[in-house]
Short mmCIF file of C-alpha atoms in Angstrom, two decimals:
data_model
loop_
_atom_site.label_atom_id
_atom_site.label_comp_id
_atom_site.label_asym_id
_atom_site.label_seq_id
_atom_site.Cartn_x
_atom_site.Cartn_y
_atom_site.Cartn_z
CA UNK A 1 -29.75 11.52 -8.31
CA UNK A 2 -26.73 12.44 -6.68
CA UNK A 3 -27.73 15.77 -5.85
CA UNK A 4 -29.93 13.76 -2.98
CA UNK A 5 -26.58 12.39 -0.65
CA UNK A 6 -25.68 13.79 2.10
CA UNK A 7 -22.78 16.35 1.67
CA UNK A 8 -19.62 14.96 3.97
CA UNK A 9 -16.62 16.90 3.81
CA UNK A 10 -14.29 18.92 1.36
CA UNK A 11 -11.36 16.94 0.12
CA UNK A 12 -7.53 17.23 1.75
CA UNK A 13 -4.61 18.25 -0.45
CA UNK A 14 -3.34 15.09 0.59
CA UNK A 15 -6.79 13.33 0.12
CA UNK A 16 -6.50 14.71 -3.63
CA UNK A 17 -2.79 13.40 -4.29
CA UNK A 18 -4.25 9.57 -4.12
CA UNK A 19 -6.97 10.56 -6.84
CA UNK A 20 -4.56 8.69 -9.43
CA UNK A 21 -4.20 5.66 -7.90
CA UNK A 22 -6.47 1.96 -8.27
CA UNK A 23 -5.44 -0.02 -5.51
CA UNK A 24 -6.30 -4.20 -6.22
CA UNK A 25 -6.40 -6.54 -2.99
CA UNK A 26 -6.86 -10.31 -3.39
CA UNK A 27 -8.27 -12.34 -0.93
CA UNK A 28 -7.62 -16.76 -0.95
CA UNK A 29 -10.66 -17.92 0.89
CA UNK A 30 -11.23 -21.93 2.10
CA UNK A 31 -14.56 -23.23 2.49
CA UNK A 32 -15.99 -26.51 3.41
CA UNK A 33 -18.31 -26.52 0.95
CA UNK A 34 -18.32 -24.61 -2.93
CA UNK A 35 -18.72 -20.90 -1.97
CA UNK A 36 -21.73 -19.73 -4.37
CA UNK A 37 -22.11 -16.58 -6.27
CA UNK A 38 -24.98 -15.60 -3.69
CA UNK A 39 -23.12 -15.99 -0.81
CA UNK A 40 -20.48 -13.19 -1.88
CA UNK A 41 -23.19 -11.78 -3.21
CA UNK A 42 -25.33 -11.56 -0.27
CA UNK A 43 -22.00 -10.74 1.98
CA UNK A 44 -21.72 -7.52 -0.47
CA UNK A 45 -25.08 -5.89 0.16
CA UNK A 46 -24.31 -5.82 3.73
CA UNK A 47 -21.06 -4.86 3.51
CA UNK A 48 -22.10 -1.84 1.25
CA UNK A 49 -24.62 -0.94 4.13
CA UNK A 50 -22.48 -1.65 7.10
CA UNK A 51 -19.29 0.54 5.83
CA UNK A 52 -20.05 4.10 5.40
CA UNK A 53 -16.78 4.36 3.52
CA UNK A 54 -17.73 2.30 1.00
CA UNK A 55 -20.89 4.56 -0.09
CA UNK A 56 -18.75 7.44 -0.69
CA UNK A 57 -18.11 9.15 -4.51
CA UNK A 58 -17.35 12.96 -5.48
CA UNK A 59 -19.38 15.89 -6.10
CA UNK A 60 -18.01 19.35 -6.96
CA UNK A 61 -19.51 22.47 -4.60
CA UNK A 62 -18.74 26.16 -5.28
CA UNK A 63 -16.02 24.91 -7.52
CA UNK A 64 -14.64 22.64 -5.19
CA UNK A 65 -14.31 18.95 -4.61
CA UNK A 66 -16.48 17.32 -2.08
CA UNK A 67 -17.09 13.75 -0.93
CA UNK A 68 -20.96 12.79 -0.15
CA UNK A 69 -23.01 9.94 0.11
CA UNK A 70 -24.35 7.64 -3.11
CA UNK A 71 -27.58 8.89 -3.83
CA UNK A 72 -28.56 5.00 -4.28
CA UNK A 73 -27.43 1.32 -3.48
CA UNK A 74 -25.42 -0.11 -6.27
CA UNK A 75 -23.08 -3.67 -5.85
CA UNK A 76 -20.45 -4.08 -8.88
CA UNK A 77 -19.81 -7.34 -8.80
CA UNK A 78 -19.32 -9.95 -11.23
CA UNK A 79 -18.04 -13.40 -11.64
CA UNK A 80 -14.90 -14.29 -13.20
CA UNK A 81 -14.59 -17.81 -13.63
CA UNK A 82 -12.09 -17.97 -16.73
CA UNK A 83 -9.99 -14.58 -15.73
CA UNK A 84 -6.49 -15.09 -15.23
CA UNK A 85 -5.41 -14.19 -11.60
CA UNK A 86 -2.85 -11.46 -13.83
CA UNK A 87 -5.89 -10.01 -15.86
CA UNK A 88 -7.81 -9.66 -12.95
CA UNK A 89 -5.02 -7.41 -10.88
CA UNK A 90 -5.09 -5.29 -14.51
CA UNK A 91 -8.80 -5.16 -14.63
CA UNK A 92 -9.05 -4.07 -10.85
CA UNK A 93 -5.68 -1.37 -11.28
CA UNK A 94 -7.05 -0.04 -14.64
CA UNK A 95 -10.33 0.36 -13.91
CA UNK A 96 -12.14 3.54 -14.54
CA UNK A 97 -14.53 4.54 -11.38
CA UNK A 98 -17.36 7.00 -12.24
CA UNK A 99 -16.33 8.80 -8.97
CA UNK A 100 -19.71 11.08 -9.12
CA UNK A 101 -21.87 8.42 -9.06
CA UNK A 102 -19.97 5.46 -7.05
CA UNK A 103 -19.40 2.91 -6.02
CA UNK A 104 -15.69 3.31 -5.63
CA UNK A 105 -15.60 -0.48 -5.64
CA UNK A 106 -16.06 -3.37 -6.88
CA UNK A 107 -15.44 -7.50 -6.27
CA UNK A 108 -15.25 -10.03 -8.63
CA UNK A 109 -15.17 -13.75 -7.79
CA UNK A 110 -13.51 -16.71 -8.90
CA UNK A 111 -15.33 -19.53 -7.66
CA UNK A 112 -12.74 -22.64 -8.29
CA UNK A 113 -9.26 -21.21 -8.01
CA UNK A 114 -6.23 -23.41 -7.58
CA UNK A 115 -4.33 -23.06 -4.30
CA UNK A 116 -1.93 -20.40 -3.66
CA UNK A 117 1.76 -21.19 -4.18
CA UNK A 118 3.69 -21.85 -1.37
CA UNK A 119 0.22 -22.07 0.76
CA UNK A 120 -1.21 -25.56 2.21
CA UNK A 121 -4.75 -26.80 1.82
CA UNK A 122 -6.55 -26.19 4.89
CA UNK A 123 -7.80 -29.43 6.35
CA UNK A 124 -11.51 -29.71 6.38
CA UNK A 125 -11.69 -26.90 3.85
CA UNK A 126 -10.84 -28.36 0.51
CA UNK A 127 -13.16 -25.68 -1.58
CA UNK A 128 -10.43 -22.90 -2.79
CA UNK A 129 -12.00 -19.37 -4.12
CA UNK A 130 -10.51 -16.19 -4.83
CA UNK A 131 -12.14 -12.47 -4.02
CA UNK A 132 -10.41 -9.88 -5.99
CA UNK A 133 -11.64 -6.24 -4.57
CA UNK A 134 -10.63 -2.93 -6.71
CA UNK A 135 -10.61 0.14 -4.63
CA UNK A 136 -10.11 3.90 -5.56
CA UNK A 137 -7.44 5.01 -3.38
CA UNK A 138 -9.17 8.71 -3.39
CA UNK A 139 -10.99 6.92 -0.18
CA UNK A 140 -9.04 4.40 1.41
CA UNK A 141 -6.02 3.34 2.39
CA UNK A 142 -3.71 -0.18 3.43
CA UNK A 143 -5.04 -0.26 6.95
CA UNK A 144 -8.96 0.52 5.53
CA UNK A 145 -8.83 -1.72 3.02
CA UNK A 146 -7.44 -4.78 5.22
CA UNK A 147 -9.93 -3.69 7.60
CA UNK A 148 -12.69 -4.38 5.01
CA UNK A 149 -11.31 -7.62 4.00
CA UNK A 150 -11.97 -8.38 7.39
CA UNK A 151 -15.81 -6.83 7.76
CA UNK A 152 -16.03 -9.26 4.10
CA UNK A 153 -14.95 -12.85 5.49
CA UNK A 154 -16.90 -12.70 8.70
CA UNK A 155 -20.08 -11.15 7.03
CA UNK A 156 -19.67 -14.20 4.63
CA UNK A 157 -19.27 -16.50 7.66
CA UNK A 158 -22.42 -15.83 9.03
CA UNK A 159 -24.15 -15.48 5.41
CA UNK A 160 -23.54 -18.68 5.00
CA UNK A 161 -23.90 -19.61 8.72
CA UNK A 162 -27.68 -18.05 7.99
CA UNK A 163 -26.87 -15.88 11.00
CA UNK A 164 -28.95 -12.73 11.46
CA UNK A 165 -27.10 -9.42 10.30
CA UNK A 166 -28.03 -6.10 11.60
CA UNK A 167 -27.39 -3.54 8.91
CA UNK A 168 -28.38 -0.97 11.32
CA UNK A 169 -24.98 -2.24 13.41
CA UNK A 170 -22.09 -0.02 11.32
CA UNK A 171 -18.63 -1.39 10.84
CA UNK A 172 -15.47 1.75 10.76
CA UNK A 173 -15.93 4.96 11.22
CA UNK A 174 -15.34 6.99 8.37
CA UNK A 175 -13.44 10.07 8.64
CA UNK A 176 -11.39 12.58 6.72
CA UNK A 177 -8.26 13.60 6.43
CA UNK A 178 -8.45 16.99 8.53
CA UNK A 179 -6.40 15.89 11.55
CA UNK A 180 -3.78 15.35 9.12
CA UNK A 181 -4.17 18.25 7.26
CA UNK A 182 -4.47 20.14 10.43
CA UNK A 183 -0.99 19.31 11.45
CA UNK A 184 0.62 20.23 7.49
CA UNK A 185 -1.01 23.50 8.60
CA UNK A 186 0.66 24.20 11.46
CA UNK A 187 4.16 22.30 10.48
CA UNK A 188 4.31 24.80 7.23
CA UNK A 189 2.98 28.29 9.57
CA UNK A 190 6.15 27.52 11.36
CA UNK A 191 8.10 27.48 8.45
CA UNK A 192 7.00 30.22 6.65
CA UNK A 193 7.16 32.02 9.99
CA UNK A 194 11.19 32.03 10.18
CA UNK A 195 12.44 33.03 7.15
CA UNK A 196 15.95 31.88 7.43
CA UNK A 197 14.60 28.36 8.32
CA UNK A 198 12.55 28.42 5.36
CA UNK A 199 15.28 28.69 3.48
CA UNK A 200 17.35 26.21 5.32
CA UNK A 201 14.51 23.58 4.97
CA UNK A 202 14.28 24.73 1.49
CA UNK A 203 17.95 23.90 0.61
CA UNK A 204 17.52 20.67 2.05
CA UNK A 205 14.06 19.47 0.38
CA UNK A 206 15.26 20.77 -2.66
CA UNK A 207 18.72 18.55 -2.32
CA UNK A 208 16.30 15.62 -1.17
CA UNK A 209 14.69 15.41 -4.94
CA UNK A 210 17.24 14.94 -6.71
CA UNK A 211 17.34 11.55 -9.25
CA UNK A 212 18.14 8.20 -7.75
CA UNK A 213 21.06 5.93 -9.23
CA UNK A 214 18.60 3.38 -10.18
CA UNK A 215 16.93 5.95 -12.70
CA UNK A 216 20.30 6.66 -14.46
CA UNK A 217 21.08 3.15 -15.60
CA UNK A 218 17.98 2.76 -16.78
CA UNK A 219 17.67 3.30 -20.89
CA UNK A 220 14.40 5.05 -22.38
CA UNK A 221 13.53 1.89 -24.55
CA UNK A 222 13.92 -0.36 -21.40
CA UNK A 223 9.98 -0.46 -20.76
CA UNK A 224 6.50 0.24 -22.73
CA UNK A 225 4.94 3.31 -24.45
CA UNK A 226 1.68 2.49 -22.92
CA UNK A 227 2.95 1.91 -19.34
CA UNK A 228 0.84 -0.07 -16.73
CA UNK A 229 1.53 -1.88 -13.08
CA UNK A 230 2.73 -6.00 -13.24
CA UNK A 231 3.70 -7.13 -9.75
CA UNK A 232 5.76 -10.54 -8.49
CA UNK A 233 4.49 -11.81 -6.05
CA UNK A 234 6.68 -13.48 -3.54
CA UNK A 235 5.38 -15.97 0.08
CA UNK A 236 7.90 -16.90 2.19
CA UNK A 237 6.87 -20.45 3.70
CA UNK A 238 6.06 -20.24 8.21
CA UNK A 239 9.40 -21.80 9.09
CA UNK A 240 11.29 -19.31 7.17
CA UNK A 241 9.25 -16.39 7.98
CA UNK A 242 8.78 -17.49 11.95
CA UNK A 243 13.31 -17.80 11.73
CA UNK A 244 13.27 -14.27 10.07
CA UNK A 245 11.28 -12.97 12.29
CA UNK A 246 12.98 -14.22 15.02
CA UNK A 247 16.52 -13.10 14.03
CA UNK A 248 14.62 -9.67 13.33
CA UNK A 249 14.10 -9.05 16.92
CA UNK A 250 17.16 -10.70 18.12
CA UNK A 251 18.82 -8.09 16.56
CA UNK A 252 16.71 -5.44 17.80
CA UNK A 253 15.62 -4.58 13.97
CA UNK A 254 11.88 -4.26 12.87
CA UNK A 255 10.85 -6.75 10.34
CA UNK A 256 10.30 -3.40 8.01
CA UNK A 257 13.69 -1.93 8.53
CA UNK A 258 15.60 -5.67 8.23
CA UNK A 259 13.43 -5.67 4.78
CA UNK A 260 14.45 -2.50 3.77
CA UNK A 261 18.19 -3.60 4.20
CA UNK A 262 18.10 -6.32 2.31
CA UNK A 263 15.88 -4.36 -0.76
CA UNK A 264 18.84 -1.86 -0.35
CA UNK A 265 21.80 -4.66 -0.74
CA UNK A 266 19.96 -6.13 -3.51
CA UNK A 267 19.72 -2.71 -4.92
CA UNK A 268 23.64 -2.56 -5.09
CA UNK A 269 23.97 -5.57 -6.51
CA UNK A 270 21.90 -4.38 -9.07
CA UNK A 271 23.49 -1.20 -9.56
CA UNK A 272 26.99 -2.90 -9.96
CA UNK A 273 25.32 -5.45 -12.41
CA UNK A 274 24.43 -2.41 -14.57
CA UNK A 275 27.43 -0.79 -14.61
CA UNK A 276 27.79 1.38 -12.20
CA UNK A 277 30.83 0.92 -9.86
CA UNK A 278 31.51 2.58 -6.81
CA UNK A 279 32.62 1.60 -3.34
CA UNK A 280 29.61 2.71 -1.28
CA UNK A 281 25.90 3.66 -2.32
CA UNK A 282 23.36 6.09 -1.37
CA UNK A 283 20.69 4.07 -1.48
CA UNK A 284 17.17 6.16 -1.26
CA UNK A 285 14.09 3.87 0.27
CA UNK A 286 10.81 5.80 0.37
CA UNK A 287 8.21 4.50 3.07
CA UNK A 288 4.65 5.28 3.21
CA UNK A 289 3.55 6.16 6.60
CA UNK A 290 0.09 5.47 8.84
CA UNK A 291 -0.78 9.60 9.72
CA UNK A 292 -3.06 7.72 11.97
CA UNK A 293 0.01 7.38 14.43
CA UNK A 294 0.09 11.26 14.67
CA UNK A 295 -3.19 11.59 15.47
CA UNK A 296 -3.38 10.55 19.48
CA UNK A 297 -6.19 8.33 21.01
CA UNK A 298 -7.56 5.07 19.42
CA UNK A 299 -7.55 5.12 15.61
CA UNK A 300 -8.57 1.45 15.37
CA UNK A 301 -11.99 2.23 13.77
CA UNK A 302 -10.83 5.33 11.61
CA UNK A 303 -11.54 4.63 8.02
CA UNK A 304 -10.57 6.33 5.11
CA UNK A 305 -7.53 7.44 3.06
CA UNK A 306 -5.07 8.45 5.47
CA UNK A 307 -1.74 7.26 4.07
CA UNK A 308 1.24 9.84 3.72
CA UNK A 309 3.24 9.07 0.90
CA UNK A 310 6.55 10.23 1.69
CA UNK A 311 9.18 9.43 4.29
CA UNK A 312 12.42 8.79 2.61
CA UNK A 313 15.32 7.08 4.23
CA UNK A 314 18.89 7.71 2.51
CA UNK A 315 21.84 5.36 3.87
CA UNK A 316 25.28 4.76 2.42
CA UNK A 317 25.73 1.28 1.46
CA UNK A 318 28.98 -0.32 1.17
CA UNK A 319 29.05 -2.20 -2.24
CA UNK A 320 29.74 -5.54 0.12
CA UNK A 321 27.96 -5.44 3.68
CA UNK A 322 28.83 -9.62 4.09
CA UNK A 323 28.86 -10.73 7.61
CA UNK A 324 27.99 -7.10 9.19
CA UNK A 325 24.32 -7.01 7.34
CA UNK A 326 22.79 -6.99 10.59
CA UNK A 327 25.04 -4.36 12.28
CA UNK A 328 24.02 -2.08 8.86
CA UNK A 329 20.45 -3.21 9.10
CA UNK A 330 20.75 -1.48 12.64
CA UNK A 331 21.79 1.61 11.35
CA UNK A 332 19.00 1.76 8.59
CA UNK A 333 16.65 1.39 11.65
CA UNK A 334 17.66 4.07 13.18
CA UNK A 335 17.80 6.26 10.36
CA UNK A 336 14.18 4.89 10.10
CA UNK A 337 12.92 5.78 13.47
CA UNK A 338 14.45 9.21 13.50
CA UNK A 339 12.14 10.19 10.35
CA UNK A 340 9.25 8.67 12.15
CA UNK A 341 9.96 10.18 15.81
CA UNK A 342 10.89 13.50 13.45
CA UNK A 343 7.57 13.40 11.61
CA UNK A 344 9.37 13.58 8.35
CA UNK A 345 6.41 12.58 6.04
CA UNK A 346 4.64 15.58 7.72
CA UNK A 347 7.00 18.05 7.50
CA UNK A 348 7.54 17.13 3.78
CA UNK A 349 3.98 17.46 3.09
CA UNK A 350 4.45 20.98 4.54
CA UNK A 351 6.96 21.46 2.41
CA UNK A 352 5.27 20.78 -0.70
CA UNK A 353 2.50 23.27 0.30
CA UNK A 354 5.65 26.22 0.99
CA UNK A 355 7.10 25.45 -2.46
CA UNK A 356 3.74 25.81 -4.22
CA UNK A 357 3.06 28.78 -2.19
CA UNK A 358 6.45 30.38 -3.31
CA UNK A 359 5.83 28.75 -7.44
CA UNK A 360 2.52 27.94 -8.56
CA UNK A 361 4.31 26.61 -11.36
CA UNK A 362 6.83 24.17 -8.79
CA UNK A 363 4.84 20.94 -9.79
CA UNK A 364 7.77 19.67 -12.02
CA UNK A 365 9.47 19.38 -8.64
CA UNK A 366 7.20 17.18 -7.33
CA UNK A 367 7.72 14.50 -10.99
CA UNK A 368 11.67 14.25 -10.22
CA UNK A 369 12.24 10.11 -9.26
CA UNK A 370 13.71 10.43 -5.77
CA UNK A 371 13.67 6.90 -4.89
CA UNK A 372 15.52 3.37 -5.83
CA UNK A 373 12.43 2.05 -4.43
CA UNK A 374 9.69 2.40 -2.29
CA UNK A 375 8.39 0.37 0.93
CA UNK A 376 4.57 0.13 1.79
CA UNK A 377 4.47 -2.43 5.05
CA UNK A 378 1.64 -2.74 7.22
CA UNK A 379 2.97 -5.75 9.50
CA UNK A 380 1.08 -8.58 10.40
CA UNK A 381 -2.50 -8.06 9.35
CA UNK A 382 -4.14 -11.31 10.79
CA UNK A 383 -5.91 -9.25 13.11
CA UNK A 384 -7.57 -6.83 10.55
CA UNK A 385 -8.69 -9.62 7.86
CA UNK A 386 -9.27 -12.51 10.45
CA UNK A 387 -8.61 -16.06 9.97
CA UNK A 388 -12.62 -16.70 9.12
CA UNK A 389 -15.08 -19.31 10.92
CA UNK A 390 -15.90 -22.61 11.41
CA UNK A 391 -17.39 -22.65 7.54
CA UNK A 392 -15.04 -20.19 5.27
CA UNK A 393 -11.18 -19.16 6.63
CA UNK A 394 -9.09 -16.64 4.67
CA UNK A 395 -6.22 -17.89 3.54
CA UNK A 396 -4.06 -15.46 1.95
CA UNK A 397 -4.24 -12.02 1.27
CA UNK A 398 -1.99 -9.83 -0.75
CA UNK A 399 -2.40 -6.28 -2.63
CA UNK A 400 -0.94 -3.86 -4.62
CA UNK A 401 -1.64 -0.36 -6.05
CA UNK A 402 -1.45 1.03 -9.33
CA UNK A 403 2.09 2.98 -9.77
CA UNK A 404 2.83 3.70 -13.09
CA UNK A 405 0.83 7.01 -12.93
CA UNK A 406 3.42 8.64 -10.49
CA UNK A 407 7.31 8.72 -10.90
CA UNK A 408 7.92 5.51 -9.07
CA UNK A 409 9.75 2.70 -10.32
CA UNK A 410 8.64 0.02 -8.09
CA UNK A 411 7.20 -0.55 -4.66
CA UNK A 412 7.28 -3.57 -2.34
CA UNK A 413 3.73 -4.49 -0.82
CA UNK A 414 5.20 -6.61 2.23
CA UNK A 415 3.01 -7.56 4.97
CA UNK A 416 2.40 -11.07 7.12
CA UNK A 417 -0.98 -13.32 7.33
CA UNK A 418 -1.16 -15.80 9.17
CA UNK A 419 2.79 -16.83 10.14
CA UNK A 420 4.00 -15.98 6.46
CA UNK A 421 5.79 -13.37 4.89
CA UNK A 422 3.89 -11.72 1.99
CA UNK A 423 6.16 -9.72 -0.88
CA UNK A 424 4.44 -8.24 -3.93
CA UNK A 425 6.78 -5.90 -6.14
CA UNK A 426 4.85 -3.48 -8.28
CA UNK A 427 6.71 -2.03 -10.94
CA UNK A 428 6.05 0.39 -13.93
CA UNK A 429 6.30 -1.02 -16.71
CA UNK A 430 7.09 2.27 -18.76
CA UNK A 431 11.02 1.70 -17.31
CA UNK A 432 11.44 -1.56 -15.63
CA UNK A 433 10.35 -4.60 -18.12
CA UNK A 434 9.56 -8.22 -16.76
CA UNK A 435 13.29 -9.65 -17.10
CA UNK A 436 14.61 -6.64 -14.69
CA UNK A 437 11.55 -7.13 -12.11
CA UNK A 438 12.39 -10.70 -11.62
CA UNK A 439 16.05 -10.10 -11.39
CA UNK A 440 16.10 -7.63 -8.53
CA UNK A 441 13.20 -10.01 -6.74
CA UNK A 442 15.32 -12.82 -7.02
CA UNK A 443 18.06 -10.79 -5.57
CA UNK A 444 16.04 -9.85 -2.50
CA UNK A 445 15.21 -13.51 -1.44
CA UNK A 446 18.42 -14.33 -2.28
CA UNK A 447 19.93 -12.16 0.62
CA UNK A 448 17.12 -12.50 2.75
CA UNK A 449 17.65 -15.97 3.04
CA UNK A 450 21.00 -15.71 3.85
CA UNK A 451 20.87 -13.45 6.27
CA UNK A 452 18.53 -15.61 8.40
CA UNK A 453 22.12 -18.00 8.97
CA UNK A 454 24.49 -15.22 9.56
CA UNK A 455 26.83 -16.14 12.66
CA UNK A 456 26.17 -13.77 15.67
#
């Protein structure tokens, strides 16, 4: 029973906001020979027992919510050998987790899977499969979650290598989200402490949720009744991502900020395309942020759900940037860095806390669409999934999270894997249908490839 695991801690404000969110991750994995349902199978069980985090589910104490251990072992997993890659996203981002009882997970396998777009056959590999892994966001994050892919393809390399595995030996440690709650604390004690910059930083969070431009152009019958996440999935091939790259730091931008630029100018071209016609733009970007990089020390082991959702970026865009994208790309980055060196995603989350404090009822506030889109990067994750063994490599790896609960239009999923450029744009599709989705997509390659062959 459930009343037997161990009692861990009581759950963050911020641990609670994710509670709403499935999170789906697909995983392209080569082997030399057919991988079999027992090898994923076996790969599973010790995964389960090697990762704390993944034995986790809720219990309620004194009225509160707690996470604890499962009381007992259980693997979902399942074959899917005549699921559409599509379906199985919507199977992993609409599934309903008993969150008492756990898992909080699941895999499913296709065993013969054609090859990726845009990716090669591996030489010496010619057996393609596809691992699709649903995750409740309630317990993990990006960084977590790539982590695990990574525990997944080497456990399978030696399952199937028939080396020995030490369940004893545990992969992660699994933490909560107190170090980040800690520092909400203290970011909204100083607020409340000073009442005139309360009111100041009131004024300006206040200003800061107002409606996007994106949102007003968009008509009420545009999407579904019965809303739910599609995503478009875009790979940029190595030579185009390795010259992106490379003009990225030529320019002293970050791949993320450079990204962000071009989502923006893409953004205004779809703005004017709908009507609206100005000469500049404010166009709103809202980044999710790693708290881990607030924490101090080595975080590389820290699992858990430890994403902070909001760190918004506002820039005027001229309706044609042309030849000077990179010199505006520059001043997105800075914008950029100044929220990060700022700790703006904490001192928002303090904020939410000080408006709730002064209105119980302030939770409309929090529903308002701030954003034209949003930006969840995590960089170049090679080194947290692993490129695999001498008998099963990953090949690919993309993911995306469920976001038509929330007030977000869409979200771009970007990260790199092995030398290539990985896009996925999630979108809700209670506002933004197919037709629009692939529009603005198209409109982001568009410029990104042209920027690549600006003239210096």
């Amino acid at each position: 029973m459930a009343s037997d695991g161990k009692w861990l801690w009581k759950t963050t404000s911020l641990e609670q906001s994710y509670t709403t969110y499935n999170i789906s991750y697909q995983l392209t994995l080569a082997s030399r020979e057919p991988l079999l349902e027992d090898h994923l199978r076996q790969a599973l069980i010790h995964l389960s027992r090697k990762v704390p985090l993944l034995r986790l589910c809720y219990a309620q104490r004194e009225g509160e919510w707690w996470l604890r251990e499962m009381a007992q072992e259980i693997i979902d997993f399942e074959m899917i050998p005549d699921v559409t890659i599509k379906d199985a996203h919507q199977k992993c981002l609409a599934y309903q987790y008993d969150i008492k009882t756990g898992p909080l997970w699941f895999a499913k396998l296709k065993p013969v899977s054609p090859s990726m777009e845009g990716v090669s056959d591996m030489a010496g590999f010619p057996h393609i499969s596809t691992v699709f892994l649903g995750l409740y966001h309630g317990i993990t994050d990006g960084y977590s979650n790539m982590k695990i892919c990574g525990y997944l393809v080497q456990l399978l390399e030696d399952v199937i290598a028939r080396n020995p595995i030490n369940d004893e030996e545990k992969l992660g440690i699994c933490v909560s989200g107190e170090r980040t709650q800690q520092l909400i604390e203290e970011r909204f004690a100083a607020i409340k402490a000073d009442s005139e910059y309360k009111e100041e930083m009131m004024k300006e969070y206040q200003a800061s949720q107002k409606s996007c431009l994106l949102a007003s152009m968009i008509s009420e019958d545009a999407g579904e009744k019965e809303p739910k996440t599609r995503m478009l999935l875009r790979n940029l091939d190595p030579d185009t991502s390795t010259a992106f790259f490379k003009r990225c730091r030529e320019e002293g931008v970050s791949v993320n900020s450079a990204f962000t630029a071009v989502g923006s100018v893409a953004m205004v071209d779809f703005l004017v395309e709908g009507g609206i016609d100005q000469d500049t733009y404010r166009i709103s970007s809202n980044h999710v942020v790693n708290a881990r990089r607030y924490w101090g020390g080595d975080t590389s082991d820290y699992l858990g759900c430890h994403a902070l959702p909001t760190n918004p970026v506002t820039v005027e865009t001229p309706r044609t940037v042309g030849s000077n994208f990179w010199n505006y790309a520059r001043k997105l980055h800075r914008e950029f860095q100044k929220t990060l060196d700022s700790d703006k995603a904490i001192h928002i989350e303090a904020m939410k806390q000080v408006c709730r404090s002064e209105n119980p009822d302030s939770g409309a506030l929090f529903k308002l669409l701030q954003f034209d889109f949003c930006m969840t990067n995590m960089g170049n994750v090679t080194s947290l999934v692993t490129e695999g063994g001498a008998h099963v490599q990953a090949t690919h790896v993309l993911r995306t999270t469920a976001i038509h609960p929330v007030p977000n239009l869409w979200a771009h999923f970007l990260h790199s894997f092995r030398g290539r450029l990985i896009n996925v744009l999630a979108y809700s599709t209670e506002n933004i249908n197919d037709e629009m989705a692939e529009n603005y997509c198209n409109k982001v390659f568009k410029h990104l490839h042209e920027v690549i062959n600006i003239k210096k």
